[in-house]
Amino acid sequence: MSVHLPEQDEELLAQARACDLGPIAEKVFAGKRLSTDDGVSLYRTPALNVLGQLANHVREKIHGDLAYFNVNQHINYTNYCNKFCRFCSFDRLPGQEGAYLLTPEEAARKIRDQLDEPVTEVHMVAGVWPKIPYEYYLDLLRAVREARPEIHIKAFTMVEIDQIRKVAKKNLAEVLEDLKEAGLGSCPGGGAEIFSERVHREGYRMKISGDEWLALAGDVHRAGLHTNCTMLHGHIETIEERVDHLDRLRRQQDETGGFQSYIPLSFHPENNEWSHLPGPSALDELRELAVGRLMLDNIPHIKGYWIMLGIPIAQLGLSFGADDVDGTVVEEKIYHDAGAHTPQRVQREDLLGWIRDAGRVPVERDTLYRVVWSADEQVAPVGSPAPLFS
Ligand code: V47
């Protein structure tokens, strides 16, 4: 490579060349898009340290030392579900032990219970149950908004949006307008799993397909809403299927530009039909963050979701490509039903401490990544949200 690089980048390039990652490192330093073959090489390389440093290079180029978090609250409004996903430990049928459906008023009470906390976002995802009427979803949004009018409501994965559209018997554009009017601010990234048709057939064939998930995300972006995106890894998928998933996310983002954050979700194997699988190791999780950062050159944020990773891996992740750890959470159920041993909530000060201990500068953001508070005086509070379709 002929361009002159700073000394530390030259060193990293030399290390990359020594482990057959030279051509990929050259593309990374030149800001060029990696191919799907490059993605496969990154998954296969034993040189995890070099992979991590390359991802960290990109992460620091975009975000410097900043690491984002928010003060949020999760509400899983129902665990009724008719999708029978084999990886899921959360779903129940009505009448089954532990099954529940919150009324909008019960959800609002959970919001009011936290009024003393500086919560800026409620994250609502749940199972899918066809007998839940359209009005329920609108009432749920309205009740939450009434309980805390300034809160940002990030709710409904594309799987839920698909169900809401079906029960509404209206076209998607009208449904999204209704949801926005009732208070919907953006959508979370779940439900994507692995887009591979093979894994879909094997593990979650009742759910919308990968193509349907992507098409819905595109429509939601076009309606002016940001979303996140995810990939559930560490079960029966192959490396090629992971790369294909990342490539499909990247192509969708080229088209509609609304993904704010990518979150690799580590499969948790307790209490579900895939309990015989071991789930990903800590090293797999770090690799996943790093490959995500390097492949998804058009998605601004990579989230190392501490609830799922555990605190030490989330801290390490901030040097493996991640720039966000998610939030204070309050009462997470999906991963805890599947055996997560992390706490179900933390205090804002805990998040600040973990980020500082990891050598990063904490920045409290809102859902749209506007700065609420920053430990770095140079980072001014309250900008405008990232533009859609950039
Ligand atoms: O779609 C379910 C996953 C997702 C298991 O957008 C499991 O900021 C691992 O959407 N092991 C829901 N994963 C969670 C979700 C989410 C989480 C954090 C942040 C954001 C965001 C979104 O959880 C599901 C599914 O992919 N999931 N069961 C399990 N046993």
Coordinates of C-alpha atoms in Angstrom, one line a residue, residues 122-388:
V122 CA -39.1 2.8 27.0
H123 CA -38.2 -0.3 25.0
M124 CA -41.3 -2.5 24.4
V125 CA -41.1 -5.9 22.7
A126 CA -43.2 -9.0 23.2
G127 CA -44.6 -12.2 21.8
V128 CA -47.2 -12.2 19.0
W129 CA -50.8 -13.2 19.6
P130 CA -53.4 -12.8 16.9
K131 CA -56.3 -12.3 19.2
I132 CA -54.8 -9.1 20.6
P133 CA -56.9 -6.4 18.8
Y134 CA -55.4 -3.5 16.9
E135 CA -56.8 -1.0 19.5
Y136 CA -54.7 -2.7 22.2
Y137 CA -51.4 -1.6 20.5
L138 CA -52.6 2.0 20.1
D139 CA -54.0 2.1 23.7
L140 CA -50.7 0.7 25.0
L141 CA -48.7 3.5 23.3
R142 CA -51.2 6.1 24.4
A143 CA -51.1 4.9 28.0
V144 CA -47.3 5.0 28.2
R145 CA -47.2 8.4 26.6
E146 CA -49.8 9.7 29.0
A147 CA -47.9 8.3 32.0
R148 CA -44.6 10.0 30.9
P149 CA -45.2 12.4 27.9
E150 CA -41.6 13.2 27.2
I151 CA -40.4 9.6 27.0
H152 CA -39.3 8.1 23.7
I153 CA -41.3 5.0 22.9
K154 CA -39.1 2.4 21.0
A155 CA -41.5 -0.5 20.4
F156 CA -42.4 -3.4 18.3
T157 CA -40.0 -5.5 16.3
M158 CA -40.7 -6.1 12.6
V159 CA -42.4 -9.4 13.7
E160 CA -44.8 -7.5 15.8
I161 CA -45.3 -4.8 13.2
D162 CA -46.3 -7.6 10.8
Q163 CA -48.8 -8.9 13.3
I164 CA -50.2 -5.4 14.0
R165 CA -50.6 -4.8 10.3
K166 CA -52.5 -8.1 9.9
V167 CA -54.9 -7.5 12.8
A168 CA -55.4 -3.8 11.7
K169 CA -56.6 -4.9 8.2
K170 CA -55.2 -1.6 6.9
N171 CA -52.2 -1.0 4.7
L172 CA -48.8 -0.7 6.4
A173 CA -48.4 3.1 5.7
E174 CA -51.7 3.8 7.5
V175 CA -50.8 1.5 10.4
L176 CA -47.5 3.2 10.8
E177 CA -49.2 6.6 10.8
D178 CA -51.6 5.4 13.5
L179 CA -48.8 4.1 15.6
K180 CA -46.8 7.3 15.3
E181 CA -49.8 9.3 16.2
A182 CA -50.3 7.2 19.3
G183 CA -46.7 7.8 20.3
L184 CA -44.4 5.4 18.6
G185 CA -40.9 7.0 18.2
S186 CA -38.8 4.2 16.7
C187 CA -38.5 0.4 16.5
P188 CA -36.1 -2.0 18.1
G189 CA -34.0 -4.4 16.1
G190 CA -35.2 -7.9 17.3
G191 CA -36.9 -10.6 15.3
A192 CA -34.3 -10.8 12.5
E193 CA -32.6 -13.9 14.0
I194 CA -30.5 -15.3 11.0
F195 CA -32.0 -14.5 7.6
S196 CA -30.8 -17.9 6.2
E197 CA -33.8 -19.7 4.7
R198 CA -32.3 -23.0 6.0
V199 CA -32.1 -21.8 9.7
H200 CA -35.5 -20.2 9.4
R201 CA -37.1 -23.5 8.3
E202 CA -35.3 -25.4 11.0
G203 CA -35.8 -23.0 13.9
Y204 CA -38.5 -20.4 13.5
R205 CA -40.6 -21.3 10.4
M206 CA -43.8 -19.7 11.8
K207 CA -42.1 -16.3 11.9
I208 CA -41.7 -13.8 9.0
S209 CA -38.8 -14.7 6.6
G210 CA -35.6 -12.7 6.4
D211 CA -36.7 -11.0 3.2
E212 CA -40.0 -10.0 4.8
W213 CA -38.2 -8.7 7.9
L214 CA -35.9 -6.6 5.6
A215 CA -38.8 -5.3 3.5
L216 CA -40.7 -4.2 6.6
A217 CA -37.7 -2.5 8.0
G218 CA -37.3 -0.6 4.7
D219 CA -41.0 0.4 4.8
V220 CA -40.6 1.6 8.4
H221 CA -37.6 3.7 7.5
R222 CA -39.5 5.2 4.5
A223 CA -42.2 6.1 7.0
G224 CA -39.6 8.2 8.8
L225 CA -38.9 6.0 11.7
H226 CA -35.4 4.8 12.8
T227 CA -35.0 1.2 13.7
N228 CA -32.1 -1.0 15.0
C229 CA -31.0 -4.3 13.6
T230 CA -29.8 -7.6 15.2
M231 CA -28.4 -11.0 14.4
L232 CA -29.0 -14.0 16.7
H233 CA -25.8 -16.0 16.6
G234 CA -24.3 -19.0 18.3
H235 CA -26.8 -21.7 17.6
I236 CA -27.0 -23.8 14.3
E237 CA -26.0 -21.1 11.8
T238 CA -22.8 -21.3 9.7
I239 CA -20.2 -18.6 9.2
E240 CA -21.4 -18.1 5.6
E241 CA -25.0 -17.6 6.9
R242 CA -23.8 -14.9 9.3
V243 CA -21.9 -13.1 6.6
D244 CA -24.9 -13.3 4.3
H245 CA -27.0 -11.8 7.1
L246 CA -24.6 -8.9 7.6
D247 CA -24.4 -8.3 3.9
R248 CA -28.2 -8.2 3.6
L249 CA -28.4 -5.7 6.5
R250 CA -25.7 -3.6 4.7
R251 CA -27.6 -3.6 1.4
Q252 CA -30.9 -2.7 3.1
Q253 CA -29.1 0.2 4.9
D254 CA -27.7 1.4 1.5
E255 CA -31.3 1.6 0.3
T256 CA -33.2 3.1 3.2
G257 CA -30.6 4.2 5.7
G258 CA -32.7 4.0 8.9
F259 CA -30.7 1.5 11.0
Q260 CA -29.1 3.4 13.9
S261 CA -27.4 0.5 15.7
Y262 CA -26.5 -3.1 15.1
I263 CA -26.7 -5.5 18.0
P264 CA -25.4 -9.1 17.8
L265 CA -27.6 -11.2 20.1
S266 CA -25.8 -14.1 21.7
F267 CA -28.0 -17.2 21.9
H268 CA -28.8 -18.2 25.5
P269 CA -29.5 -21.9 25.7
E270 CA -31.5 -22.5 28.9
N271 CA -35.2 -23.5 29.0
N272 CA -35.7 -23.8 25.2
E273 CA -35.7 -26.4 22.5
W274 CA -32.1 -25.7 21.6
S275 CA -30.8 -26.3 25.2
H276 CA -28.4 -29.0 23.9
L277 CA -26.4 -26.3 22.1
P278 CA -23.6 -24.7 24.0
G279 CA -24.2 -21.1 22.9
P280 CA -21.4 -18.7 21.9
S281 CA -18.2 -18.3 24.0
A282 CA -16.9 -15.0 25.2
L283 CA -14.4 -15.0 22.4
D284 CA -17.2 -15.7 19.9
E285 CA -19.0 -12.7 21.3
L286 CA -16.0 -10.4 20.9
R287 CA -15.5 -11.6 17.4
E288 CA -19.1 -11.0 16.5
L289 CA -18.9 -7.3 17.6
A290 CA -15.6 -6.9 15.7
V291 CA -16.9 -8.5 12.4
G292 CA -20.1 -6.4 12.7
R293 CA -18.1 -3.2 13.0
L294 CA -15.9 -4.0 10.0
M295 CA -18.6 -5.3 7.7
L296 CA -21.4 -2.8 8.5
D297 CA -19.6 0.3 7.3
N298 CA -22.9 2.2 6.8
I299 CA -24.4 1.6 10.3
P300 CA -23.2 4.2 12.8
H301 CA -23.4 2.3 16.1
I302 CA -22.5 -1.2 17.3
K303 CA -24.1 -2.1 20.5
G304 CA -22.6 -4.6 23.0
Y305 CA -25.8 -5.3 25.0
W306 CA -24.5 -5.8 28.5
I307 CA -27.5 -7.7 29.7
M308 CA -26.7 -10.5 27.3
L309 CA -22.9 -10.3 27.2
G310 CA -22.3 -9.7 30.9
I311 CA -20.4 -6.7 32.2
P312 CA -16.8 -7.8 31.6
I313 CA -17.4 -8.7 28.0
A314 CA -19.4 -5.6 27.4
Q315 CA -16.5 -3.6 28.7
L316 CA -14.0 -5.5 26.5
G317 CA -16.4 -5.1 23.6
L318 CA -15.8 -1.3 23.8
S319 CA -12.3 -2.1 22.4
F320 CA -13.6 -4.7 19.9
G321 CA -15.8 -2.4 17.7
A322 CA -18.7 -1.6 20.1
D323 CA -19.5 2.0 21.0
D324 CA -22.7 1.5 23.0
V325 CA -23.6 -0.8 25.9
D326 CA -27.4 -0.2 25.9
G327 CA -29.0 1.2 29.1
T328 CA -30.2 0.8 32.6
V329 CA -32.9 -1.6 31.3
V330 CA -35.2 -2.3 34.4
E331 CA -36.8 -5.7 34.4
E332 CA -35.5 -7.6 31.3
K333 CA -37.3 -10.9 30.8
I334 CA -36.3 -12.5 27.5
Y335 CA -32.7 -13.3 28.3
H336 CA -33.4 -14.0 32.0
D337 CA -35.9 -16.6 31.0
A338 CA -33.2 -18.1 28.8
G339 CA -30.6 -18.2 31.6
A340 CA -28.9 -14.8 31.6
H341 CA -27.1 -14.3 35.0
T342 CA -26.7 -10.5 34.7
P343 CA -28.8 -8.2 36.9
Q344 CA -32.2 -7.2 35.6
R345 CA -31.4 -3.5 36.0
V346 CA -28.5 -1.2 36.9
Q347 CA -28.1 2.3 38.0
R348 CA -26.9 5.1 35.7
E349 CA -23.8 5.5 37.9
D350 CA -23.0 1.8 37.5
L351 CA -23.0 2.2 33.7
L352 CA -20.8 5.3 34.0
G353 CA -18.3 3.4 36.2
W354 CA -18.1 0.4 33.9
I355 CA -17.5 2.6 30.8
R356 CA -14.8 4.6 32.6
D357 CA -13.1 1.4 33.9
A358 CA -13.0 0.2 30.3
G359 CA -11.0 3.4 29.4
R360 CA -13.8 5.1 27.5
V361 CA -15.6 8.4 27.9
P362 CA -19.3 7.9 28.8
V363 CA -22.0 9.8 26.9
E364 CA -25.6 9.5 27.9
R365 CA -27.7 9.6 24.7
D366 CA -31.4 9.5 24.0
T367 CA -32.8 6.9 21.6
L368 CA -31.9 8.9 18.5
Y369 CA -28.3 9.4 19.8
R370 CA -28.8 13.0 20.7
V371 CA -26.5 13.8 23.6
V372 CA -28.2 14.0 27.0
W373 CA -25.1 14.3 29.1
S374 CA -21.4 13.9 28.4
A375 CA -18.3 13.4 30.4
D376 CA -16.4 15.1 27.6
E377 CA -17.1 18.8 27.5
Q378 CA -16.4 18.9 23.8
V379 CA -19.4 16.8 23.1
A380 CA -22.3 19.3 23.2
P381 CA -25.7 18.1 24.6
V382 CA -28.6 17.9 22.2
G383 CA -27.8 17.8 18.6
S384 CA -30.2 16.8 15.9
P385 CA -30.9 13.1 15.3
A386 CA -29.0 11.3 12.6
P387 CA -30.6 12.0 9.2
L388 CA -32.5 9.2 7.6

